[in-house]
Short mmCIF file of C-alpha atoms and ligand atoms in Angstrom, two decimals:
data_model
loop_
_atom_site.label_atom_id
_atom_site.label_comp_id
_atom_site.label_asym_id
_atom_site.label_seq_id
_atom_site.Cartn_x
_atom_site.Cartn_y
_atom_site.Cartn_z
CA MET A 19 0.03 0.00 -0.04
CA THR A 20 2.70 2.40 0.99
CA ILE A 21 4.50 1.99 -2.30
CA THR A 22 1.39 3.05 -4.21
CA ASN A 23 0.90 6.12 -2.05
CA GLU A 24 4.39 7.22 -2.03
CA ARG A 25 4.44 7.08 -5.84
CA ILE A 26 1.47 9.26 -6.14
CA LEU A 27 2.92 11.79 -3.65
CA LYS A 28 6.19 11.76 -5.48
CA SER A 29 4.66 12.21 -8.88
CA LEU A 30 2.84 15.31 -7.62
CA ASN A 31 5.70 16.48 -5.49
CA GLN A 32 3.51 16.81 -2.52
CA LEU A 33 4.00 15.47 0.95
CA ASN A 34 1.22 14.69 3.44
CA GLN A 35 -0.79 17.62 2.27
CA THR A 36 -4.06 17.65 0.30
CA GLN A 37 -3.59 19.38 -3.01
CA SER A 38 -6.20 22.09 -3.41
CA LEU A 39 -7.98 21.67 -6.59
CA GLN A 40 -9.49 24.54 -8.49
CA LEU A 41 -13.05 23.87 -9.64
CA ALA A 42 -13.80 27.57 -10.75
CA PRO A 43 -11.82 30.79 -10.46
CA ASP A 44 -13.36 31.36 -7.06
CA LEU A 45 -13.93 27.86 -5.92
CA ASN A 46 -11.32 25.40 -4.56
CA VAL A 47 -11.86 21.99 -3.08
CA GLY A 48 -9.30 20.76 -0.52
CA GLY A 49 -8.87 24.04 1.31
CA GLU A 50 -10.81 25.79 3.94
CA GLN A 51 -14.28 25.31 2.32
CA VAL A 52 -16.22 22.10 2.41
CA ILE A 53 -17.93 21.89 -0.90
CA MET A 54 -21.54 20.58 -1.11
CA MET A 55 -22.47 18.92 -4.43
CA ALA A 56 -26.22 18.49 -4.32
CA GLY A 57 -28.91 17.32 -6.65
CA PRO A 58 -31.20 14.51 -7.69
CA CYS A 59 -29.90 10.97 -8.24
CA SER A 60 -31.35 11.16 -11.82
CA VAL A 61 -32.30 14.18 -13.89
CA GLU A 62 -36.01 13.52 -14.55
CA SER A 63 -37.28 16.81 -15.97
CA TYR A 64 -36.50 20.38 -16.39
CA GLU A 65 -38.96 21.38 -13.59
CA GLN A 66 -37.47 18.82 -11.12
CA THR A 67 -33.84 20.02 -11.87
CA HIS A 68 -34.81 23.58 -11.83
CA ALA A 69 -36.40 23.27 -8.33
CA VAL A 70 -33.08 21.70 -7.04
CA GLY A 71 -30.93 24.31 -8.77
CA ALA A 72 -33.00 27.17 -7.30
CA ALA A 73 -32.66 25.71 -3.72
CA ILE A 74 -28.91 25.21 -4.12
CA TYR A 75 -28.59 28.79 -5.38
CA GLN A 76 -30.55 30.05 -2.29
CA MET A 77 -28.25 28.18 -0.06
CA GLY A 78 -25.22 29.76 -1.71
CA GLY A 79 -24.21 26.40 -3.02
CA ARG A 80 -22.02 26.05 -6.25
CA VAL A 81 -22.31 22.51 -7.54
CA LEU A 82 -25.30 20.75 -9.06
CA ARG A 83 -25.26 16.93 -9.33
CA GLY A 84 -27.48 14.74 -11.45
CA GLY A 85 -27.34 11.57 -13.45
CA ALA A 86 -28.22 11.54 -17.15
CA PHE A 87 -26.61 8.24 -17.99
CA LYS A 88 -27.45 5.96 -15.14
CA PRO A 89 -25.67 2.79 -14.11
CA ARG A 90 -28.77 0.87 -13.07
CA THR A 91 -28.59 -2.67 -11.67
CA SER A 92 -31.82 -3.64 -13.50
CA PRO A 93 -32.10 -3.11 -17.22
CA HIS A 94 -35.77 -2.55 -16.53
CA ALA A 95 -35.20 0.41 -14.20
CA PHE A 96 -35.14 4.01 -15.47
CA GLN A 97 -31.77 4.42 -17.32
CA GLY A 98 -31.67 8.21 -17.29
CA LEU A 99 -32.56 10.83 -19.92
CA GLY A 100 -29.20 10.59 -21.65
CA THR A 101 -28.33 13.65 -23.80
CA LYS A 102 -31.54 15.42 -22.78
CA GLY A 103 -30.54 15.08 -19.12
CA LEU A 104 -27.21 16.71 -19.90
CA GLU A 105 -28.95 19.61 -21.63
CA ILE A 106 -31.31 20.13 -18.68
CA LEU A 107 -28.40 20.07 -16.17
CA ARG A 108 -26.43 22.62 -18.23
CA SER A 109 -29.34 24.99 -18.67
CA VAL A 110 -30.31 24.89 -15.02
CA ALA A 111 -26.75 25.31 -13.86
CA ASP A 112 -26.18 28.24 -16.28
CA GLU A 113 -29.29 29.95 -14.97
CA PHE A 114 -28.07 29.87 -11.32
CA GLY A 115 -24.31 30.08 -12.02
CA LEU A 116 -23.64 26.49 -10.80
CA LEU A 117 -21.09 23.89 -11.84
CA VAL A 118 -22.34 20.51 -13.10
CA ILE A 119 -21.05 17.12 -11.93
CA THR A 120 -22.42 14.06 -13.83
CA GLU A 121 -21.37 10.62 -14.55
CA ALA A 122 -19.63 9.42 -17.66
CA LEU A 123 -20.90 5.82 -17.92
CA GLY A 124 -18.55 4.81 -20.75
CA VAL A 125 -15.74 6.00 -22.98
CA GLU A 126 -18.31 6.57 -25.76
CA HIS A 127 -20.15 9.05 -23.58
CA LEU A 128 -17.05 11.04 -22.58
CA PRO A 129 -16.96 13.71 -25.43
CA GLU A 130 -20.65 14.54 -24.76
CA VAL A 131 -20.26 14.59 -20.97
CA MET A 132 -17.12 16.83 -21.35
CA GLU A 133 -19.17 19.31 -23.39
CA TYR A 134 -21.90 19.73 -20.72
CA ALA A 135 -20.21 19.03 -17.38
CA ASP A 136 -17.60 20.85 -15.31
CA ILE A 137 -16.74 17.75 -13.26
CA ILE A 138 -16.76 14.20 -14.47
CA GLN A 139 -18.07 11.50 -12.21
CA ILE A 140 -16.72 7.92 -12.41
CA GLY A 141 -19.17 5.70 -10.73
CA SER A 142 -18.51 3.02 -8.25
CA ARG A 143 -19.16 0.26 -10.74
CA ASN A 144 -16.68 1.79 -13.07
CA MET A 145 -13.81 2.36 -10.71
CA GLN A 146 -11.63 -0.12 -12.55
CA HIS A 147 -13.01 0.54 -16.01
CA PHE A 148 -9.51 1.22 -17.21
CA PRO A 149 -10.09 2.54 -20.71
CA LEU A 150 -12.41 5.05 -19.08
CA LEU A 151 -9.81 5.95 -16.51
CA TRP A 152 -7.22 6.45 -19.18
CA ALA A 153 -9.64 8.53 -21.26
CA VAL A 154 -10.43 10.95 -18.40
CA GLY A 155 -6.67 10.93 -17.64
CA GLU A 156 -6.04 12.40 -21.09
CA THR A 157 -8.18 15.37 -20.26
CA ASP A 158 -7.70 18.22 -17.81
CA LYS A 159 -11.24 18.26 -16.43
CA PRO A 160 -11.78 17.64 -12.75
CA VAL A 161 -12.63 14.04 -12.09
CA LEU A 162 -14.52 12.58 -9.16
CA LEU A 163 -13.55 9.02 -8.69
CA LYS A 164 -16.00 6.93 -6.61
CA ARG A 165 -14.62 4.02 -4.63
CA GLY A 166 -15.72 0.68 -6.02
CA PHE A 167 -18.18 -0.86 -3.56
CA MET A 168 -16.14 -3.98 -3.46
CA SER A 169 -12.72 -2.31 -3.72
CA THR A 170 -9.91 -1.90 -1.21
CA ILE A 171 -8.40 1.39 -0.50
CA ASP A 172 -5.20 0.37 -2.30
CA GLU A 173 -7.21 -0.55 -5.48
CA TRP A 174 -9.02 2.79 -5.20
CA LEU A 175 -5.69 4.71 -5.07
CA LEU A 176 -4.25 2.68 -7.88
CA ALA A 177 -7.32 3.48 -9.93
CA ALA A 178 -6.63 7.10 -9.26
CA GLU A 179 -3.06 6.65 -10.55
CA HIS A 180 -4.46 5.24 -13.76
CA ILE A 181 -5.86 8.73 -14.22
CA SER A 182 -2.92 10.70 -12.89
CA THR A 183 -0.24 8.86 -14.76
CA ARG A 184 -1.98 10.03 -18.05
CA GLY A 185 -1.49 13.52 -16.98
CA ASN A 186 -4.73 14.51 -15.26
CA HIS A 187 -4.02 15.27 -11.53
CA ASN A 188 -7.39 17.13 -11.10
CA ILE A 189 -8.80 14.16 -9.08
CA MET A 190 -11.22 14.04 -6.12
CA LEU A 191 -11.66 10.64 -4.39
CA CYS A 192 -15.21 9.79 -3.26
CA GLU A 193 -16.03 7.40 -0.45
CA ARG A 194 -19.52 6.10 -1.11
CA GLY A 195 -19.73 3.08 1.02
CA ILE A 196 -18.75 -0.51 0.52
CA ARG A 197 -20.65 -3.76 0.57
CA GLY A 198 -20.53 -5.59 3.91
CA PHE A 199 -22.09 -8.63 5.51
CA ASP A 200 -24.97 -6.64 6.96
CA ASP A 201 -27.54 -5.42 4.58
CA THR A 202 -29.49 -3.49 7.15
CA THR A 203 -28.16 -0.34 5.29
CA ARG A 204 -27.37 -0.18 1.59
CA ASN A 205 -23.63 -0.12 2.20
CA VAL A 206 -21.18 0.26 4.96
CA PHE A 207 -19.89 3.86 5.24
CA ASP A 208 -16.18 3.72 5.71
CA THR A 209 -15.35 6.96 7.49
CA THR A 210 -11.92 5.62 8.41
CA ALA A 211 -11.10 5.59 4.64
CA ILE A 212 -11.80 9.25 4.47
CA ALA A 213 -9.24 10.07 7.06
CA LEU A 214 -6.76 7.52 5.63
CA VAL A 215 -6.81 8.57 1.96
CA LYS A 216 -6.35 12.15 3.20
CA GLN A 217 -3.23 11.10 4.84
CA ARG A 218 -2.00 8.94 2.00
CA SER A 219 -2.99 10.78 -1.20
CA PRO A 220 -2.72 14.37 -2.14
CA PHE A 221 -6.35 14.33 -3.54
CA PRO A 222 -9.25 16.11 -2.04
CA VAL A 223 -11.74 13.55 -0.55
CA ILE A 224 -15.48 13.80 -1.12
CA ALA A 225 -17.99 11.67 0.83
CA ASP A 226 -21.32 10.41 -0.49
CA PRO A 227 -23.59 9.74 2.47
CA SER A 228 -26.59 9.05 0.22
CA HIS A 229 -25.39 5.89 -1.45
CA ALA A 230 -23.36 4.96 1.70
CA THR A 231 -26.50 4.59 3.73
CA GLY A 232 -29.37 4.27 1.31
CA GLN A 233 -31.80 5.73 3.84
CA THR A 234 -32.98 9.40 3.98
CA ASP A 235 -32.84 9.66 7.74
CA LEU A 236 -29.25 8.46 7.87
CA VAL A 237 -27.88 10.76 5.24
CA LEU A 238 -27.36 13.74 7.58
CA PRO A 239 -25.74 11.79 10.41
CA ALA A 240 -23.28 10.20 7.87
CA ALA A 241 -22.68 13.57 6.40
CA ARG A 242 -21.75 15.09 9.75
CA ALA A 243 -19.47 12.13 10.45
CA ALA A 244 -17.77 12.57 7.10
CA VAL A 245 -17.00 16.30 7.64
CA ALA A 246 -15.83 15.41 11.15
CA ALA A 247 -13.50 12.82 9.58
CA GLY A 248 -11.94 15.49 7.29
CA ALA A 249 -13.98 15.16 4.09
CA ASP A 250 -13.43 18.18 1.75
CA GLY A 251 -16.89 18.00 0.25
CA LEU A 252 -20.10 16.00 0.11
CA LEU A 253 -22.14 14.46 -2.70
CA VAL A 254 -25.81 14.32 -1.53
CA GLU A 255 -28.97 13.41 -3.33
CA PHE A 256 -31.95 15.80 -2.89
CA HIS A 257 -35.30 15.59 -4.61
CA PRO A 258 -38.39 18.00 -4.62
CA ASN A 259 -40.65 14.98 -3.91
CA PRO A 260 -38.80 11.88 -2.99
CA ILE A 261 -41.73 9.48 -3.20
CA GLU A 262 -41.81 10.32 -6.97
CA ALA A 263 -38.14 9.90 -7.62
CA LEU A 264 -37.33 7.61 -10.56
CA SER A 265 -34.24 6.34 -8.84
CA ASP A 266 -32.92 6.04 -5.34
CA ALA A 267 -36.25 7.37 -3.76
CA GLU A 268 -35.41 5.72 -0.35
CA GLN A 269 -32.36 7.90 0.16
CA ALA A 270 -33.42 11.19 -1.28
CA VAL A 271 -33.46 14.10 1.06
CA PRO A 272 -36.45 16.37 0.39
CA LEU A 273 -35.68 19.90 -0.76
CA SER A 274 -37.74 21.12 2.16
CA GLU A 275 -35.04 19.85 4.50
CA MET A 276 -32.11 21.41 2.51
CA GLN A 277 -31.67 24.40 4.75
CA ASP A 278 -31.54 22.42 7.94
CA PHE A 279 -29.21 19.92 6.37
CA TYR A 280 -26.80 22.57 5.35
CA SER A 281 -26.81 24.30 8.70
CA GLU A 282 -26.28 21.05 10.55
CA VAL A 283 -23.36 20.21 8.34
CA ASP A 284 -22.01 23.78 8.62
CA ARG A 285 -22.01 23.38 12.48
CA ILE A 286 -19.58 20.47 12.03
CA ALA A 287 -17.47 22.24 9.44
CA ALA A 288 -17.15 25.22 11.77
CA ALA A 289 -15.91 22.84 14.58
CA MET A 290 -13.34 21.75 12.12
CA GLY A 291 -12.31 25.35 11.39
CA ARG A 292 -13.93 25.22 7.97
CA SER A 293 -17.13 26.40 6.34
CA LEU A 294 -19.66 24.75 4.04
CA THR A 295 -20.08 26.16 0.47
C1 PEP B 317 -24.64 8.29 -8.37
O1 PEP B 317 -23.90 9.06 -7.72
O2 PEP B 317 -25.54 8.63 -9.03
C2 PEP B 317 -24.25 6.80 -8.36
C3 PEP B 317 -24.78 6.06 -9.41
O3 PEP B 317 -23.38 6.46 -7.42
P1 PEP B 317 -22.51 5.15 -7.25
O4 PEP B 317 -21.66 5.07 -8.49
O5 PEP B 317 -21.65 5.49 -6.06
O6 PEP B 317 -23.35 3.97 -7.14
MN1 MN B 318 -28.29 7.49 -6.83
#
């Protein structure tokens, strides 16, 4: 494990220090601010995405998340709006001055996703999709690399190296829970991993308490724990009307709770000498 991490550190000429990554001229991740990336699991309509974008804007948030190409376990489940979803994300984000993060599901989607998104998400199921890692490694776009739900920390860091060795060092690592023996929760949230990868890699670390827990009422407690463990940002699923969500309805936080959610997380951020953006 150490060899992997030392190599990353060496290649970036950094030691035991998170490299701050610039997402916009006035927005860095890995510094004092804890960055909130909020939005629906899937982009379902303009109205739905617009409602979320407006709420983020009101909170002073900067990043809108939403899936257009969805990696669904079942081929019978909603697969996302595809290109239409990207268009909706971009137009809502532009209206409110937000950045877009969305998943590139395959190499073939990358040019299109690059055109519409500011941050490329590599999903948990794709953490070791090497051609996709190489392809994003050839770009200079910020990449959020989710931990595979059955991957070790070392495999995760090596996957990040598949990107960085191609030249793209604009990487954020995202802990989103791993599969354990107990299925009471959707996944097991590995808060230790957050603290550990912050020690052992120079990349900012984001936590996804939504997929980690799979349950709306556990998302906030997990988000607080993540920030207390040193996470540089959060990726959280919100929906204007969770019961109607076309994917991950059980873990969506209603928009009506966004303000409380932000202020609760901000309290923890403040205790850590940081602030929530
Ligand atoms: C998502 O963030 O929408 C998603 C599909 O997450 P994961 O890849 O972690 O399952
Ligand atoms: Mn989801």
